CSV table of C-alpha atoms and ligand atoms in Angstrom, one decimal:
chain,number,residue,atom,x,y,z
A,1,UNK,CA,103.9,116.0,115.3
A,2,UNK,CA,104.9,117.2,111.5
A,3,UNK,CA,102.2,117.9,108.7
A,4,UNK,CA,103.0,118.1,105.5
A,5,UNK,CA,100.4,119.8,102.9
A,6,UNK,CA,100.2,118.1,99.3
A,7,UNK,CA,98.8,120.3,97.1
A,8,UNK,CA,96.9,118.9,94.0
A,9,UNK,CA,93.6,120.4,92.4
A,10,UNK,CA,90.5,118.9,94.1
A,11,UNK,CA,92.5,115.5,95.4
A,12,UNK,CA,94.9,117.3,97.8
A,13,UNK,CA,95.8,115.6,101.0
A,14,UNK,CA,97.9,115.6,104.3
A,15,UNK,CA,100.9,113.8,105.5
A,16,UNK,CA,101.2,113.5,109.2
A,17,UNK,CA,104.9,112.3,110.5
A,18,UNK,CA,105.5,111.5,114.0
A,19,UNK,CA,105.7,108.9,116.6
A,20,UNK,CA,102.8,106.9,118.0
A,21,UNK,CA,100.7,107.4,115.3
A,22,UNK,CA,98.9,104.2,114.8
A,23,UNK,CA,97.6,104.5,118.3
A,24,UNK,CA,96.1,108.2,116.9
A,25,UNK,CA,94.7,107.4,113.8
A,26,UNK,CA,91.0,106.7,114.8
A,27,UNK,CA,91.1,111.0,116.1
A,28,UNK,CA,93.2,111.3,112.6
A,29,UNK,CA,91.0,110.0,110.7
A,30,UNK,CA,87.6,111.7,112.1
A,31,UNK,CA,87.5,114.7,110.2
A,32,UNK,CA,87.8,112.8,106.5
A,33,UNK,CA,84.4,111.5,107.9
A,34,UNK,CA,84.5,107.8,106.2
A,35,UNK,CA,81.8,105.5,106.3
A,36,UNK,CA,82.0,102.9,109.6
A,37,UNK,CA,83.2,100.0,107.7
A,38,UNK,CA,86.9,99.8,106.5
A,39,UNK,CA,89.8,97.3,105.5
A,40,UNK,CA,93.0,97.6,107.0
A,41,UNK,CA,95.6,95.7,104.3
A,42,UNK,CA,99.0,94.5,105.8
A,43,UNK,CA,101.6,92.0,106.0
A,44,UNK,CA,101.2,89.0,108.5
A,45,UNK,CA,104.4,90.0,110.3
A,46,UNK,CA,103.2,93.2,111.0
A,47,UNK,CA,99.9,91.7,112.8
A,48,UNK,CA,101.6,88.8,114.6
A,49,UNK,CA,105.1,89.8,115.2
A,50,UNK,CA,104.9,93.6,116.0
A,51,UNK,CA,101.6,94.4,116.9
A,52,UNK,CA,100.8,97.2,114.3
A,53,UNK,CA,97.8,96.0,113.1
A,54,UNK,CA,96.4,95.1,116.4
A,55,UNK,CA,97.2,98.8,118.1
A,56,UNK,CA,96.0,100.2,114.7
A,57,UNK,CA,93.0,98.6,114.6
A,58,UNK,CA,92.1,99.3,118.0
A,59,UNK,CA,92.2,103.5,117.3
A,60,UNK,CA,89.9,102.7,114.5
A,61,UNK,CA,87.2,100.5,116.5
A,62,UNK,CA,87.8,103.3,119.4
A,63,UNK,CA,86.7,105.8,116.8
A,64,UNK,CA,83.5,103.4,116.2
A,65,UNK,CA,84.4,101.9,112.6
A,66,UNK,CA,84.1,98.4,112.2
A,67,UNK,CA,87.4,97.0,110.9
A,68,UNK,CA,88.2,93.8,108.6
A,69,UNK,CA,91.8,92.8,108.9
A,70,UNK,CA,93.2,91.5,105.9
A,71,UNK,CA,96.5,90.1,104.9
A,72,UNK,CA,98.9,89.2,102.0
A,73,UNK,CA,102.5,87.7,101.7
A,74,UNK,CA,104.9,90.0,101.8
A,75,UNK,CA,107.2,90.0,99.0
A,76,UNK,CA,107.6,91.8,95.4
A,77,UNK,CA,105.1,88.7,94.2
A,78,UNK,CA,102.2,90.0,96.1
A,79,UNK,CA,102.2,93.1,93.2
A,80,UNK,CA,100.2,90.9,90.9
A,81,UNK,CA,96.7,91.1,89.0
A,82,UNK,CA,96.2,87.7,90.7
A,83,UNK,CA,96.9,89.4,94.3
A,84,UNK,CA,94.8,92.4,93.4
A,85,UNK,CA,91.3,89.9,92.4
A,86,UNK,CA,92.1,88.1,95.7
A,87,UNK,CA,92.0,91.4,97.4
A,88,UNK,CA,88.9,92.7,95.8
A,89,UNK,CA,86.7,89.2,96.3
A,90,UNK,CA,87.9,89.3,100.0
A,91,UNK,CA,87.1,93.1,100.5
A,92,UNK,CA,83.5,92.2,98.4
A,93,UNK,CA,83.2,89.4,101.3
A,94,UNK,CA,83.9,90.8,104.2
A,95,UNK,CA,81.0,93.4,103.3
A,96,UNK,CA,82.5,96.2,102.2
A,97,UNK,CA,81.4,98.8,100.1
A,98,UNK,CA,81.0,102.4,98.0
A,99,UNK,CA,81.5,104.1,101.6
A,100,UNK,CA,84.1,102.2,102.5
A,101,UNK,CA,87.5,103.0,103.2
A,102,UNK,CA,90.8,101.1,102.5
A,103,UNK,CA,93.8,101.5,105.0
A,104,UNK,CA,97.3,100.5,103.7
A,105,UNK,CA,99.5,99.2,106.4
A,106,UNK,CA,103.2,98.2,105.3
A,107,UNK,CA,105.8,99.0,103.0
A,108,UNK,CA,105.7,100.3,99.2
A,109,UNK,CA,104.3,96.5,98.4
A,110,UNK,CA,100.9,97.2,100.5
A,111,UNK,CA,101.0,100.7,99.5
A,112,UNK,CA,101.3,100.0,95.9
A,113,UNK,CA,98.8,96.9,95.7
A,114,UNK,CA,96.2,98.2,98.5
A,115,UNK,CA,96.2,101.5,96.5
A,116,UNK,CA,95.6,99.9,93.1
A,117,UNK,CA,92.8,97.7,94.5
A,118,UNK,CA,91.0,101.2,96.4
A,119,UNK,CA,91.5,102.6,93.3
A,120,UNK,CA,89.5,100.2,91.0
A,121,UNK,CA,86.9,98.4,93.6
A,122,UNK,CA,83.9,100.2,93.2
A,123,UNK,CA,85.2,102.6,90.9
A,124,UNK,CA,87.4,104.2,93.3
A,125,UNK,CA,86.7,104.2,97.0
A,126,UNK,CA,88.8,106.4,100.1
A,127,UNK,CA,92.2,105.4,100.6
A,128,UNK,CA,94.5,105.9,103.4
A,129,UNK,CA,98.1,105.7,103.2
A,130,UNK,CA,100.1,104.3,106.4
A,131,UNK,CA,103.5,103.5,105.1
A,132,UNK,CA,105.7,101.7,107.7
A,133,UNK,CA,109.0,101.4,105.9
A,134,UNK,CA,111.4,103.9,105.2
A,135,UNK,CA,111.6,103.9,101.3
A,136,UNK,CA,107.6,104.2,101.5
A,137,UNK,CA,107.7,107.2,104.2
A,138,UNK,CA,109.6,108.9,102.1
A,139,UNK,CA,108.7,107.9,98.6
A,140,UNK,CA,106.5,105.4,97.6
A,141,UNK,CA,103.1,107.1,99.5
A,142,UNK,CA,103.9,110.2,98.8
A,143,UNK,CA,102.7,111.1,94.9
A,144,UNK,CA,99.1,108.9,94.0
A,145,UNK,CA,101.1,105.9,92.1
A,146,UNK,CA,99.6,102.5,92.6
A,147,UNK,CA,100.0,99.7,90.8
A,148,UNK,CA,100.9,96.0,90.2
A,149,UNK,CA,103.7,94.1,88.0
A,150,UNK,CA,103.2,92.0,85.4
A,151,UNK,CA,105.6,89.4,84.4
A,152,UNK,CA,107.2,91.0,81.7
A,153,UNK,CA,108.0,94.2,83.8
A,154,UNK,CA,107.4,96.0,86.9
A,155,UNK,CA,104.6,98.4,87.4
A,156,UNK,CA,102.9,97.7,84.1
A,157,UNK,CA,99.5,97.7,85.1
A,158,UNK,CA,98.2,100.7,87.5
A,159,UNK,CA,97.1,104.2,88.0
A,160,UNK,CA,97.2,108.0,89.6
A,161,UNK,CA,95.2,107.5,92.6
A,162,UNK,CA,95.7,110.0,95.8
A,163,UNK,CA,95.1,109.0,99.4
A,164,UNK,CA,93.0,111.1,101.6
A,165,UNK,CA,95.9,111.1,104.1
A,166,UNK,CA,99.1,110.1,104.9
A,167,UNK,CA,99.9,109.0,108.3
A,168,UNK,CA,103.9,108.1,108.6
A,169,UNK,CA,104.8,106.7,112.3
A,170,UNK,CA,108.7,106.7,112.7
A,171,UNK,CA,108.3,104.8,115.7
A,172,UNK,CA,107.5,101.1,112.9
A,173,UNK,CA,110.9,102.1,111.7
A,174,UNK,CA,112.9,100.8,114.3
A,175,UNK,CA,111.5,97.0,113.7
A,176,UNK,CA,112.6,97.4,110.2
A,177,UNK,CA,115.3,95.2,109.0
A,178,UNK,CA,118.6,96.6,108.7
A,179,UNK,CA,119.1,96.3,105.1
A,180,UNK,CA,115.9,97.3,104.5
A,181,UNK,CA,116.2,100.7,106.7
A,182,UNK,CA,119.8,101.3,104.3
A,183,UNK,CA,118.1,100.8,101.2
A,184,UNK,CA,115.3,103.6,102.3
A,185,UNK,CA,118.3,106.2,103.1
A,186,UNK,CA,119.2,106.0,99.2
A,187,UNK,CA,116.1,107.8,98.9
A,188,UNK,CA,116.7,110.1,101.2
A,189,UNK,CA,119.9,110.9,100.3
A,190,UNK,CA,118.8,111.4,96.8
A,191,UNK,CA,116.0,113.6,97.7
A,192,UNK,CA,118.7,115.8,99.3
A,193,UNK,CA,120.8,115.6,96.6
A,194,UNK,CA,118.6,116.9,94.2
A,195,UNK,CA,116.7,119.4,95.7
A,196,UNK,CA,118.1,120.5,99.3
A,197,UNK,CA,121.7,121.3,100.4
A,198,UNK,CA,120.8,121.8,103.8
A,199,UNK,CA,119.1,118.1,104.5
A,200,UNK,CA,122.5,117.1,103.4
A,201,UNK,CA,124.5,118.7,105.9
A,202,UNK,CA,122.1,117.3,108.4
A,203,UNK,CA,122.9,113.8,107.2
A,204,UNK,CA,126.5,114.1,107.1
A,205,UNK,CA,126.1,115.7,110.4
A,206,UNK,CA,123.4,113.3,112.0
A,207,UNK,CA,124.6,109.8,110.0
A,208,UNK,CA,125.3,108.2,113.7
A,209,UNK,CA,121.5,109.1,114.7
A,210,UNK,CA,120.2,108.3,111.7
A,211,UNK,CA,121.7,104.5,111.9
A,212,UNK,CA,120.6,104.4,115.2
A,213,UNK,CA,116.9,105.0,114.2
A,214,UNK,CA,116.5,108.1,116.5
A,215,UNK,CA,112.6,109.2,116.5
A,216,UNK,CA,113.3,112.8,116.7
A,217,UNK,CA,116.3,112.7,114.1
A,218,UNK,CA,113.7,110.6,111.6
A,219,UNK,CA,111.0,112.5,112.3
A,220,UNK,CA,112.4,116.0,110.9
A,221,UNK,CA,114.2,114.0,108.2
A,222,UNK,CA,110.5,111.8,107.0
A,223,UNK,CA,109.2,115.2,107.3
A,224,UNK,CA,111.3,117.4,105.1
A,225,UNK,CA,111.5,114.1,102.5
A,226,UNK,CA,107.8,114.1,101.9
A,227,UNK,CA,107.9,118.5,101.4
A,228,UNK,CA,110.5,117.5,98.8
A,229,UNK,CA,109.1,114.7,97.2
A,230,UNK,CA,105.3,116.6,97.2
A,231,UNK,CA,106.8,120.1,96.0
A,232,UNK,CA,108.0,118.1,92.6
A,233,UNK,CA,104.6,115.9,91.9
A,234,UNK,CA,102.6,119.0,93.0
A,235,UNK,CA,104.2,120.4,89.9
A,236,UNK,CA,104.1,117.4,87.7
A,237,UNK,CA,101.0,115.2,89.2
A,238,UNK,CA,101.4,112.5,86.3
A,239,UNK,CA,105.0,112.7,86.3
A,240,UNK,CA,105.0,114.4,82.2
A,241,UNK,CA,107.8,116.6,83.0
A,242,UNK,CA,109.9,117.9,86.0
A,243,UNK,CA,108.7,114.7,88.2
A,244,UNK,CA,111.3,113.2,86.7
A,245,UNK,CA,114.2,114.5,88.6
A,246,UNK,CA,113.4,112.1,90.5
A,247,UNK,CA,115.2,109.5,88.8
A,248,UNK,CA,118.3,110.8,89.4
A,249,UNK,CA,120.2,107.7,90.1
A,250,UNK,CA,117.5,104.7,88.6
A,251,UNK,CA,118.3,104.7,84.7
A,252,UNK,CA,121.5,102.8,86.1
A,253,UNK,CA,120.4,101.7,89.1
A,254,UNK,CA,117.4,100.1,87.1
A,255,UNK,CA,119.6,98.4,84.9
A,256,UNK,CA,121.8,97.1,88.2
A,257,UNK,CA,118.3,95.4,89.2
A,258,UNK,CA,117.6,93.7,86.2
A,259,UNK,CA,121.1,93.2,85.7
A,260,UNK,CA,122.1,91.3,88.7
A,261,UNK,CA,118.4,89.6,88.9
A,262,UNK,CA,115.7,91.2,91.4
A,263,UNK,CA,116.9,90.9,95.2
A,264,UNK,CA,120.3,90.6,94.7
A,265,UNK,CA,121.3,93.7,95.4
A,266,UNK,CA,118.5,96.3,97.4
A,267,UNK,CA,117.2,99.0,95.1
A,268,UNK,CA,119.1,101.3,97.6
A,269,UNK,CA,122.4,99.4,97.0
A,270,UNK,CA,121.4,100.1,92.5
A,271,UNK,CA,120.4,103.2,93.0
A,272,UNK,CA,123.3,104.4,95.3
A,273,UNK,CA,125.5,103.2,92.4
A,274,UNK,CA,123.1,104.9,89.9
A,275,UNK,CA,123.9,108.0,91.4
A,276,UNK,CA,127.4,108.0,91.3
A,277,UNK,CA,127.8,107.1,88.0
A,278,UNK,CA,125.4,110.0,87.3
A,279,UNK,CA,127.6,112.2,89.1
A,280,UNK,CA,130.6,110.7,87.9
A,281,UNK,CA,129.6,112.1,84.6
A,282,UNK,CA,128.2,115.3,85.5
A,283,UNK,CA,131.9,115.9,87.1
A,284,UNK,CA,133.2,114.5,83.8
A,285,UNK,CA,130.8,117.5,81.7
A,286,UNK,CA,132.5,120.1,83.9
A,287,UNK,CA,128.8,120.7,85.6
A,288,UNK,CA,129.5,119.3,88.8
A,289,UNK,CA,132.4,120.2,91.3
A,290,UNK,CA,134.9,117.2,92.5
A,291,UNK,CA,134.2,117.7,96.0
A,292,UNK,CA,130.4,117.6,95.9
A,293,UNK,CA,131.1,114.3,94.1
A,294,UNK,CA,133.2,113.2,96.6
A,295,UNK,CA,131.0,114.2,99.3
A,296,UNK,CA,127.9,112.3,98.4
A,297,UNK,CA,130.3,108.8,98.0
A,298,UNK,CA,131.4,110.0,101.3
A,299,UNK,CA,127.8,109.7,102.7
A,300,UNK,CA,126.6,106.3,100.9
A,301,UNK,CA,129.7,104.7,102.3
A,302,UNK,CA,128.8,105.9,105.4
A,303,UNK,CA,124.9,104.4,105.1
A,304,UNK,CA,127.2,101.1,103.7
A,305,UNK,CA,124.9,102.1,100.7
A,306,UNK,CA,128.2,101.1,97.9
A,307,UNK,CA,127.2,97.5,96.3
A,308,UNK,CA,130.9,95.7,96.5
A,309,UNK,CA,130.5,93.8,92.9
A,310,UNK,CA,128.3,96.1,90.6
A,311,UNK,CA,127.9,94.6,87.3
A,312,UNK,CA,130.4,95.2,84.0
A,313,UNK,CA,129.7,98.3,82.1
A,314,UNK,CA,128.8,95.7,79.3
A,315,UNK,CA,125.8,94.5,80.7
A,316,UNK,CA,124.5,97.4,82.4
A,317,UNK,CA,125.0,99.3,79.0
A,318,UNK,CA,122.9,96.4,77.2
A,319,UNK,CA,119.8,96.9,79.9
A,320,UNK,CA,120.1,101.4,80.1
A,321,UNK,CA,119.2,100.9,76.3
A,322,UNK,CA,116.3,99.1,76.9
A,323,UNK,CA,115.2,101.9,79.9
A,324,UNK,CA,111.9,104.2,78.5
A,325,UNK,CA,113.9,107.4,79.5
A,326,UNK,CA,114.8,107.2,76.0
A,327,UNK,CA,113.6,110.4,73.4
A,328,UNK,CA,114.1,110.0,70.1
A,329,UNK,CA,116.6,107.0,70.8
A,330,UNK,CA,119.0,109.4,72.9
A,331,UNK,CA,118.9,108.8,76.6
A,332,UNK,CA,117.8,111.2,79.2
A,333,UNK,CA,120.0,111.2,81.7
A,334,UNK,CA,119.5,113.0,85.1
A,335,UNK,CA,122.8,115.0,86.3
A,336,UNK,CA,124.1,117.0,89.2
A,337,UNK,CA,125.4,120.4,89.4
A,338,UNK,CA,126.1,119.4,92.9
A,339,UNK,CA,124.7,119.4,96.1
A,340,UNK,CA,120.9,120.2,96.2
A,341,UNK,CA,120.9,120.6,92.4
A,342,UNK,CA,119.9,119.0,89.3
A,343,UNK,CA,119.2,119.0,85.7
A,344,UNK,CA,117.8,116.6,83.1
A,345,UNK,CA,120.0,116.1,79.7
A,346,UNK,CA,120.3,114.2,76.4
A,347,UNK,CA,123.6,111.8,76.7
A,348,UNK,CA,124.1,111.0,73.3
A,349,UNK,CA,127.5,110.7,73.5
A,350,UNK,CA,128.5,106.7,74.1
A,351,UNK,CA,131.6,107.7,75.0
A,352,UNK,CA,130.8,109.6,78.1
A,353,UNK,CA,128.4,107.3,79.7
A,354,UNK,CA,131.2,104.2,79.3
A,355,UNK,CA,133.7,106.6,80.8
A,356,UNK,CA,131.5,107.1,83.7
A,357,UNK,CA,130.7,103.6,84.0
A,358,UNK,CA,133.6,102.4,84.0
A,359,UNK,CA,135.9,105.2,86.0
A,360,UNK,CA,133.3,106.6,88.2
A,361,UNK,CA,136.3,106.5,90.8
A,362,UNK,CA,138.2,108.8,88.8
A,363,UNK,CA,135.8,111.5,88.9
A,364,UNK,CA,135.0,111.3,92.6
B,1,LIG,N1,104.5,103.8,94.4
B,1,LIG,C1,105.7,104.8,94.3
B,1,LIG,O1,105.4,106.0,93.9
B,1,LIG,C2,106.8,104.0,94.6
B,1,LIG,C3,108.1,104.6,94.8
B,1,LIG,C4,108.8,103.9,94.8
B,1,LIG,C5,108.3,101.9,94.9
B,1,LIG,N2,107.7,101.9,95.0
B,1,LIG,C6,107.6,100.4,95.0
B,1,LIG,O2,107.8,99.8,96.7
B,1,LIG,C7,107.8,98.6,96.5
B,1,LIG,C8,108.9,98.5,97.4
B,1,LIG,O3,108.2,98.9,98.9
B,1,LIG,P1,109.4,98.7,100.2
B,1,LIG,O4,111.0,99.0,99.8
B,1,LIG,O5,108.9,99.2,101.1
B,1,LIG,O6,109.4,96.9,100.4
B,1,LIG,P2,108.8,96.4,101.3
B,1,LIG,O7,107.1,96.7,100.8
B,1,LIG,O8,108.6,94.9,100.3
B,1,LIG,O9,108.6,95.9,102.7
B,1,LIG,C9,110.1,95.2,102.6
B,1,LIG,C10,109.8,93.9,103.8
B,1,LIG,O10,109.9,94.8,105.0
B,1,LIG,C11,108.1,94.1,105.8
B,1,LIG,N3,108.3,95.6,106.8
B,1,LIG,C12,107.4,96.5,106.5
B,1,LIG,N4,107.8,97.2,107.2
B,1,LIG,C13,108.1,96.7,108.8
B,1,LIG,C14,108.0,97.0,110.0
B,1,LIG,N5,108.3,98.2,109.9
B,1,LIG,N6,109.2,96.5,110.7
B,1,LIG,C15,109.4,95.0,109.8
B,1,LIG,N7,108.9,94.9,109.4
B,1,LIG,C16,108.3,95.4,107.5
B,1,LIG,C17,107.4,93.8,105.1
B,1,LIG,O11,107.1,93.1,105.3
B,1,LIG,C18,108.5,93.2,103.8
B,1,LIG,O12,108.8,92.3,104.2
B,1,LIG,C19,108.0,98.1,95.3
B,1,LIG,O13,107.4,97.0,94.7
B,1,LIG,C20,108.2,99.1,93.8
B,1,LIG,O14,107.5,99.2,93.0
B,1,LIG,C21,106.6,103.0,94.2
B,2,LIG,ZN1,113.6,104.5,93.8
């Protein structure tokens, strides 16, 4: 098992990464001295098909807790104020009180929704995250962002609310649909690209074992990613500065998702394309060696993450202008000086971006 500490003043917590943690969870939460009653929020498939919720609940009951299992339907639509209200009411009905805790078992949807409810129910109760998707283990479970969507846009209502503990059981990744798994790999590549050249080398070397979901390799990779994100979050808990580097590939990525319609590409495919454009722009500006750009493209291809039919540059530019990452009307872009490094720079020359969008392949 690996342990990663997230150091935040008064709100620090531990992330444990390893195999079979669900079955050990009762013992692992003991030091938190939580109240007797716990609520486990998850999806039906993780109860019935994969048996993760029953295994977790059994371990918690063995540790003396009363456990209610509450399910919400899968899908981004569950990240809504309506669903949050349903969940709050159900949790009150099953007898949760201010001393209780909510445990989120699932991907980013469950983590964001249950975390938001934990932050607001009774003005905030203990929250424990048990991420079961690769994206959730390496990204969404770290950093304390919780929230729900509005019809007007994603993640518009939410809070920063840190969990008391994160348990990432890498064995759960075995049952993740292949496309979801690969989507999570895009964030892994992103973390390596912005912060850790050694991790990038590991991914290149162990790509086959990663794709075969070798538990030992995944444990090392997930723990490394947690540490990378934790170190960035520690410097900027509420995203007012340096945390922006985590948006590498996301300015164009979000535009790709919006232009094609959510669901047409995975988040990972969209971000992969965004990283290629951002890297092409970095090469064009003389910031990034072409060889590093070629390594990124090769790794993303290896993970089948390069979308076959990205939207037209005209359409992408339209969506990017609406992006909130502008300062005084100038787009702030996360660029890379090479594998393992990152920098944020204004892109005021429209031609630069235009050229990168049209001709990214020429720079890679
Ligand atoms: N809070 C943050 O900092 C943060 C960061 C990135 C993304 N997010 C959010 O995360 C969400 C996406 O999360 P996601 O990619 O994990 O998707 P998800 O939560 O929708 O999970 C994907 C699917 O996989 C299923 N699933 C989960 N674990 C499984 C397992 N082990 N085996 C089989 N099936 C399993 C789920 O039921 C679901 O249908 C988005 O809403 C996004 O906004 C939040
Ligand atoms: Zn992302």
